[in-house]
Amino acid sequence: MIENNGRIIIVDDTPANLHLLSNLLEEHDYEVRAFPNAKLALKAMENFLPELILLDITMPQMNGYEMCEYLKEDLKWRDIPVIFISALNEIFDKVRAFSVGGVDYITKPVQAEEVLARVETHLQLFRLQQILQQTNFVQSQKLAQQNRQLKTLNQQLKEKYTQLEEAQLQLVQHEKMATLGQLVAGVAHEINNPLGFIGGNVEILKENLADLSAIIEGYREEFPKPSPQLAEEIEELDLDFVLEDIPKIIASMQEGMERIGNISISLRTFSRTDTVSKTEFNLHDGIDSTLLILKYRLKANEQRPAIEIVKKYGEIPTVKCYPGQLNQVFMNLLANAIDALDESNEGKTFAEIEKQPNCITIATELSEDNKQVIVKIADNGMGMPEEVKARLFEQGFTTKGVGKGTGLGMAIAHQIVTEKHGGKISCDSTVGQGTTFTIIIPR
């Protein structure tokens, strides 16, 4: 027999049974508490937690079945083994005893050897169960700790991956802007050189033609009757028309040079290289320069009329920012708007598109608290579903065909606005109606 000091509770409304069982178990070194009814036993269990319960079935107020069911509903008591003791010996009674959670059944009158054997067996099983539960608890604690460590490691890996993605975006962004900036700046520089040469010569030509016109008028006054051959040549030349038209031609050339000069300025505005610190910048200049670069895509072609640009510029102040980076944001949003409109035109005739013309609306305003500048770029294209909008700023996500999109443009735009400028960028889109991007930049 295994030595033990098992704690046992006996519940029986018959005093003789309580006395018999208590003496028997105490003689074998068990710590026993005996109670004549279930309610007293339950109250005592608040301070005395048994390892085994011997429970009579037929009792007043609360019978053995009810007490067992009550115990099994409580977390701190439900694992305690219950052995039913009863004078009843029907199969139905035994089945019910096991169904409510009992582990064994002893029929009265009890036999001392049977009681001791069953008590010892179930106490050993209970203790083994407790050891297993403790072992499982320790193992679960270790597993929980390992899971926490894995979660921490996973989180660290996610953070590193996010940092790597951001670094990749910055590298792509810097490389694109550096290449584009060098290209556009080079074009602007190359335009300026011949433009200056032409401009200077036009001014000289203007002066020379004025002098020649004066001399011709002088000759016509002094020699009003030219020779027939010269008169015929003057008539064929239409000298009066030529003298009147040449200044107009020169004025038109000067207007063309001014327009080329404005294009050069816009190119330099768009391609300006950002410094280490933010600089004051007029966002309208950035938007206009971007529109100029995209002008070739806005023009009419064989498939569709020209895309209309509606500017609703408000009175906004300059903002401290990285102009080159914001210009890239405008470029991405406007280029995507043009792509969306072209996509919405698929399957439509020129006349159908003309009835509902493509339009991009650009609006700017100052926030109510005067602390932020708001830019809205809207198109009347086909819009986008919620599942696309939800992944819009995700790196690598694109709805364009192979070779037509990298999935970096919107991710870069989001990073520039939110991380570089502490602003916000959001998208509001309805399928069949269009898309509006809202950019908020702190002043």
GROMACS .gro file of C-alpha atoms in nm, residues 103-322:
model
  220
  103VAL     CA    1  -1.587   0.791  -1.107
  104ASP     CA    2  -1.708   0.486  -0.912
  105TYR     CA    3  -2.002   0.331  -0.726
  106ILE     CA    4  -2.010   0.136  -0.393
  107THR     CA    5  -2.322  -0.044  -0.281
  108LYS     CA    6  -2.435  -0.048   0.083
  109PRO     CA    7  -2.378  -0.220   0.311
  110VAL     CA    8  -2.016  -0.135   0.245
  111GLN     CA    9  -1.727  -0.375   0.277
  112ALA     CA   10  -1.415  -0.228   0.441
  113GLU     CA   11  -1.174  -0.392   0.197
  114GLU     CA   12  -1.376  -0.269  -0.105
  115VAL     CA   13  -1.392   0.086   0.028
  116LEU     CA   14  -1.018   0.101   0.100
  117ALA     CA   15  -0.927  -0.049  -0.238
  118ARG     CA   16  -1.148   0.189  -0.437
  119VAL     CA   17  -1.037   0.491  -0.231
  120GLU     CA   18  -0.671   0.408  -0.275
  121THR     CA   19  -0.712   0.345  -0.651
  122HIS     CA   20  -0.893   0.672  -0.721
  123LEU     CA   21  -0.659   0.877  -0.500
  124GLN     CA   22  -0.363   0.744  -0.696
  125LEU     CA   23  -0.538   0.821  -1.025
  126PHE     CA   24  -0.623   1.170  -0.901
  127ARG     CA   25  -0.265   1.237  -0.799
  128LEU     CA   26  -0.136   1.110  -1.132
  129GLN     CA   27  -0.385   1.335  -1.305
  130GLN     CA   28  -0.264   1.630  -1.099
  131ILE     CA   29   0.098   1.552  -1.191
  132LEU     CA   30   0.004   1.529  -1.558
  133GLN     CA   31  -0.186   1.856  -1.538
  134GLN     CA   32   0.108   2.023  -1.368
  135THR     CA   33   0.342   1.885  -1.633
  136ASN     CA   34   0.110   2.001  -1.907
  137PHE     CA   35   0.086   2.340  -1.741
  138VAL     CA   36   0.464   2.373  -1.728
  139GLN     CA   37   0.491   2.263  -2.089
  140SER     CA   38   0.215   2.501  -2.193
  141GLN     CA   39   0.396   2.780  -2.012
  142LYS     CA   40   0.714   2.696  -2.200
  143LEU     CA   41   0.522   2.681  -2.526
  144ALA     CA   42   0.357   3.011  -2.445
  145GLN     CA   43   0.696   3.165  -2.376
  146GLN     CA   44   0.832   3.023  -2.701
  147ASN     CA   45   0.527   3.158  -2.884
  148ARG     CA   46   0.586   3.500  -2.730
  149GLN     CA   47   0.948   3.485  -2.838
  150LEU     CA   48   0.844   3.379  -3.189
  151LYS     CA   49   0.588   3.662  -3.203
  152THR     CA   50   0.854   3.910  -3.091
  153LEU     CA   51   1.096   3.774  -3.351
  154ASN     CA   52   0.823   3.780  -3.616
  155GLN     CA   53   0.741   4.140  -3.527
  156GLN     CA   54   1.107   4.234  -3.548
  157LEU     CA   55   1.131   4.064  -3.887
  158LYS     CA   56   0.820   4.251  -4.005
  159GLU     CA   57   0.969   4.580  -3.888
  160LYS     CA   58   1.297   4.503  -4.065
  161TYR     CA   59   1.106   4.405  -4.379
  162THR     CA   60   0.905   4.728  -4.362
  163GLN     CA   61   1.227   4.927  -4.321
  164LEU     CA   62   1.376   4.741  -4.617
  165GLU     CA   63   1.066   4.816  -4.829
  166GLU     CA   64   1.085   5.184  -4.732
  167ALA     CA   65   1.454   5.194  -4.817
  168GLN     CA   66   1.383   5.032  -5.154
  169LEU     CA   67   1.109   5.285  -5.223
  170GLN     CA   68   1.344   5.571  -5.137
  171LEU     CA   69   1.614   5.430  -5.364
  172VAL     CA   70   1.367   5.391  -5.651
  173GLN     CA   71   1.228   5.737  -5.587
  174HIS     CA   72   1.567   5.904  -5.570
  175GLU     CA   73   1.690   5.719  -5.878
  176LYS     CA   74   1.378   5.809  -6.079
  177MET     CA   75   1.383   6.172  -5.975
  178ALA     CA   76   1.757   6.205  -6.028
  179THR     CA   77   1.736   6.055  -6.378
  180LEU     CA   78   1.425   6.251  -6.472
  181GLY     CA   79   1.564   6.569  -6.318
  182GLN     CA   80   1.889   6.542  -6.510
  183LEU     CA   81   1.704   6.469  -6.833
  184VAL     CA   82   1.453   6.753  -6.797
  185ALA     CA   83   1.714   6.999  -6.671
  186GLY     CA   84   1.936   6.909  -6.964
  187VAL     CA   85   1.650   6.963  -7.210
  188ALA     CA   86   1.568   7.299  -7.049
  189HIS     CA   87   1.933   7.402  -7.072
  190GLU     CA   88   1.957   7.297  -7.435
  191ILE     CA   89   1.639   7.493  -7.513
  192ASN     CA   90   1.771   7.807  -7.345
  193ASN     CA   91   2.090   7.827  -7.552
  194PRO     CA   92   1.931   7.852  -7.903
  195LEU     CA   93   1.641   8.046  -7.754
  196GLY     CA   94   1.875   8.318  -7.638
  197PHE     CA   95   2.049   8.318  -7.975
  198ILE     CA   96   1.718   8.343  -8.165
  199GLY     CA   97   1.583   8.607  -7.928
  200GLY     CA   98   1.886   8.828  -7.975
  201ASN     CA   99   1.876   8.794  -8.353
  202VAL     CA  100   1.502   8.864  -8.368
  203GLU     CA  101   1.555   9.195  -8.195
  204ILE     CA  102   1.832   9.286  -8.445
  205LEU     CA  103   1.615   9.167  -8.734
  206LYS     CA  104   1.330   9.381  -8.606
  207GLU     CA  105   1.551   9.688  -8.600
  208ASN     CA  106   1.702   9.614  -8.943
  209LEU     CA  107   1.361   9.558  -9.100
  210ALA     CA  108   1.241   9.887  -8.954
  211ASP     CA  109   1.538  10.060  -9.115
  212LEU     CA  110   1.480   9.884  -9.448
  213SER     CA  111   1.111   9.975  -9.441
  214ALA     CA  112   1.203  10.340  -9.387
  215ILE     CA  113   1.452  10.333  -9.678
  216ILE     CA  114   1.196  10.166  -9.907
  217GLU     CA  115   0.937  10.429  -9.817
  218GLY     CA  116   1.197  10.698  -9.892
  219TYR     CA  117   1.272  10.546 -10.231
  220ARG     CA  118   0.902  10.529 -10.314
  221GLU     CA  119   0.862  10.896 -10.229
  222GLU     CA  120   1.165  11.004 -10.436
  223PHE     CA  121   1.097  10.765 -10.723
  224PRO     CA  122   0.718  10.735 -10.740
  225LYS     CA  123   0.737  10.606 -11.101
  226PRO     CA  124   0.957  10.295 -11.116
  227SER     CA  125   1.045  10.124 -11.440
  228PRO     CA  126   0.779   9.892 -11.584
  229GLN     CA  127   0.987   9.587 -11.496
  230LEU     CA  128   1.034   9.698 -11.131
  231ALA     CA  129   0.667   9.799 -11.107
  232GLU     CA  130   0.570   9.449 -11.223
  233GLU     CA  131   0.798   9.286 -10.961
  234ILE     CA  132   0.659   9.515 -10.686
  235GLU     CA  133   0.305   9.422 -10.785
  236GLU     CA  134   0.388   9.049 -10.786
  237LEU     CA  135   0.556   9.083 -10.445
  238ASP     CA  136   0.269   9.289 -10.305
  239LEU     CA  137   0.519   9.511 -10.128
  240ASP     CA  138   0.260   9.687  -9.913
  241PHE     CA  139   0.138   9.353  -9.773
  242VAL     CA  140   0.496   9.237  -9.708
  243LEU     CA  141   0.585   9.557  -9.525
  244GLU     CA  142   0.272   9.523  -9.314
  245ASP     CA  143   0.309   9.146  -9.251
  246ILE     CA  144   0.677   9.132  -9.152
  247PRO     CA  145   0.623   9.305  -8.811
  248LYS     CA  146   0.340   9.060  -8.742
  249ILE     CA  147   0.568   8.768  -8.824
  250ILE     CA  148   0.834   8.903  -8.590
  251ALA     CA  149   0.572   8.954  -8.313
  252SER     CA  150   0.453   8.595  -8.361
  253MET     CA  151   0.813   8.472  -8.339
  254GLN     CA  152   0.859   8.667  -8.014
  255GLU     CA  153   0.538   8.513  -7.872
  256GLY     CA  154   0.666   8.167  -7.966
  257MET     CA  155   0.997   8.238  -7.792
  258GLU     CA  156   0.811   8.350  -7.479
  259ARG     CA  157   0.612   8.027  -7.480
  260ILE     CA  158   0.929   7.822  -7.522
  261GLY     CA  159   1.083   8.024  -7.238
  262ASN     CA  160   0.784   7.944  -7.015
  263ILE     CA  161   0.818   7.576  -7.104
  264SER     CA  162   1.184   7.589  -7.006
  265ILE     CA  163   1.094   7.753  -6.674
  266SER     CA  164   0.827   7.487  -6.608
  267LEU     CA  165   1.074   7.209  -6.687
  268ARG     CA  166   1.325   7.354  -6.443
  269THR     CA  167   1.050   7.396  -6.182
  270PHE     CA  168   0.949   7.031  -6.216
  271SER     CA  169   1.304   6.895  -6.217
  272ARG     CA  170   1.441   7.106  -5.934
  273THR     CA  171   1.667   6.909  -5.703
  274ASP     CA  172   1.558   6.896  -5.339
  275THR     CA  173   1.795   7.022  -5.076
  276VAL     CA  174   1.860   6.864  -4.736
  277SER     CA  175   1.603   7.093  -4.573
  278LYS     CA  176   1.257   7.192  -4.690
  279THR     CA  177   1.213   7.508  -4.897
  280GLU     CA  178   0.921   7.741  -4.968
  281PHE     CA  179   0.730   7.632  -5.277
  282ASN     CA  180   0.412   7.729  -5.460
  283LEU     CA  181   0.219   7.408  -5.523
  284HIS     CA  182   0.041   7.567  -5.819
  285ASP     CA  183   0.377   7.597  -5.996
  286GLY     CA  184   0.445   7.229  -5.935
  287ILE     CA  185   0.103   7.122  -6.065
  288ASP     CA  186   0.131   7.346  -6.373
  289SER     CA  187   0.479   7.219  -6.457
  290THR     CA  188   0.357   6.860  -6.426
  291LEU     CA  189   0.061   6.932  -6.654
  292LEU     CA  190   0.299   7.080  -6.910
  293ILE     CA  191   0.508   6.763  -6.917
  294LEU     CA  192   0.192   6.552  -6.953
  295LYS     CA  193   0.039   6.783  -7.214
  296TYR     CA  194   0.115   6.542  -7.499
  297ARG     CA  195  -0.101   6.278  -7.325
  298LEU     CA  196  -0.389   6.522  -7.275
  299LYS     CA  197  -0.418   6.618  -7.640
  300ALA     CA  198  -0.683   6.474  -7.872
  301ASN     CA  199  -0.594   6.168  -8.078
  302GLU     CA  200  -0.769   5.931  -8.317
  303GLN     CA  201  -0.942   5.744  -8.034
  304ARG     CA  202  -1.069   6.032  -7.819
  305PRO     CA  203  -1.105   6.410  -7.787
  306ALA     CA  204  -0.865   6.608  -7.568
  307ILE     CA  205  -0.888   6.551  -7.192
  308GLU     CA  206  -1.023   6.867  -7.032
  309ILE     CA  207  -0.829   7.012  -6.737
  310VAL     CA  208  -1.041   7.214  -6.496
  311LYS     CA  209  -0.839   7.421  -6.248
  312LYS     CA  210  -1.013   7.540  -5.933
  313TYR     CA  211  -0.714   7.702  -5.770
  314GLY     CA  212  -0.778   7.873  -5.439
  315GLU     CA  213  -0.567   8.135  -5.268
  316ILE     CA  214  -0.306   7.921  -5.098
  317PRO     CA  215   0.028   8.025  -4.946
  318THR     CA  216   0.362   7.867  -5.023
  319VAL     CA  217   0.446   7.559  -4.819
  320LYS     CA  218   0.773   7.436  -4.674
  321CYS     CA  219   0.837   7.109  -4.854
  322TYR     CA  220   1.059   6.910  -5.085
   0.00000   0.00000   0.00000
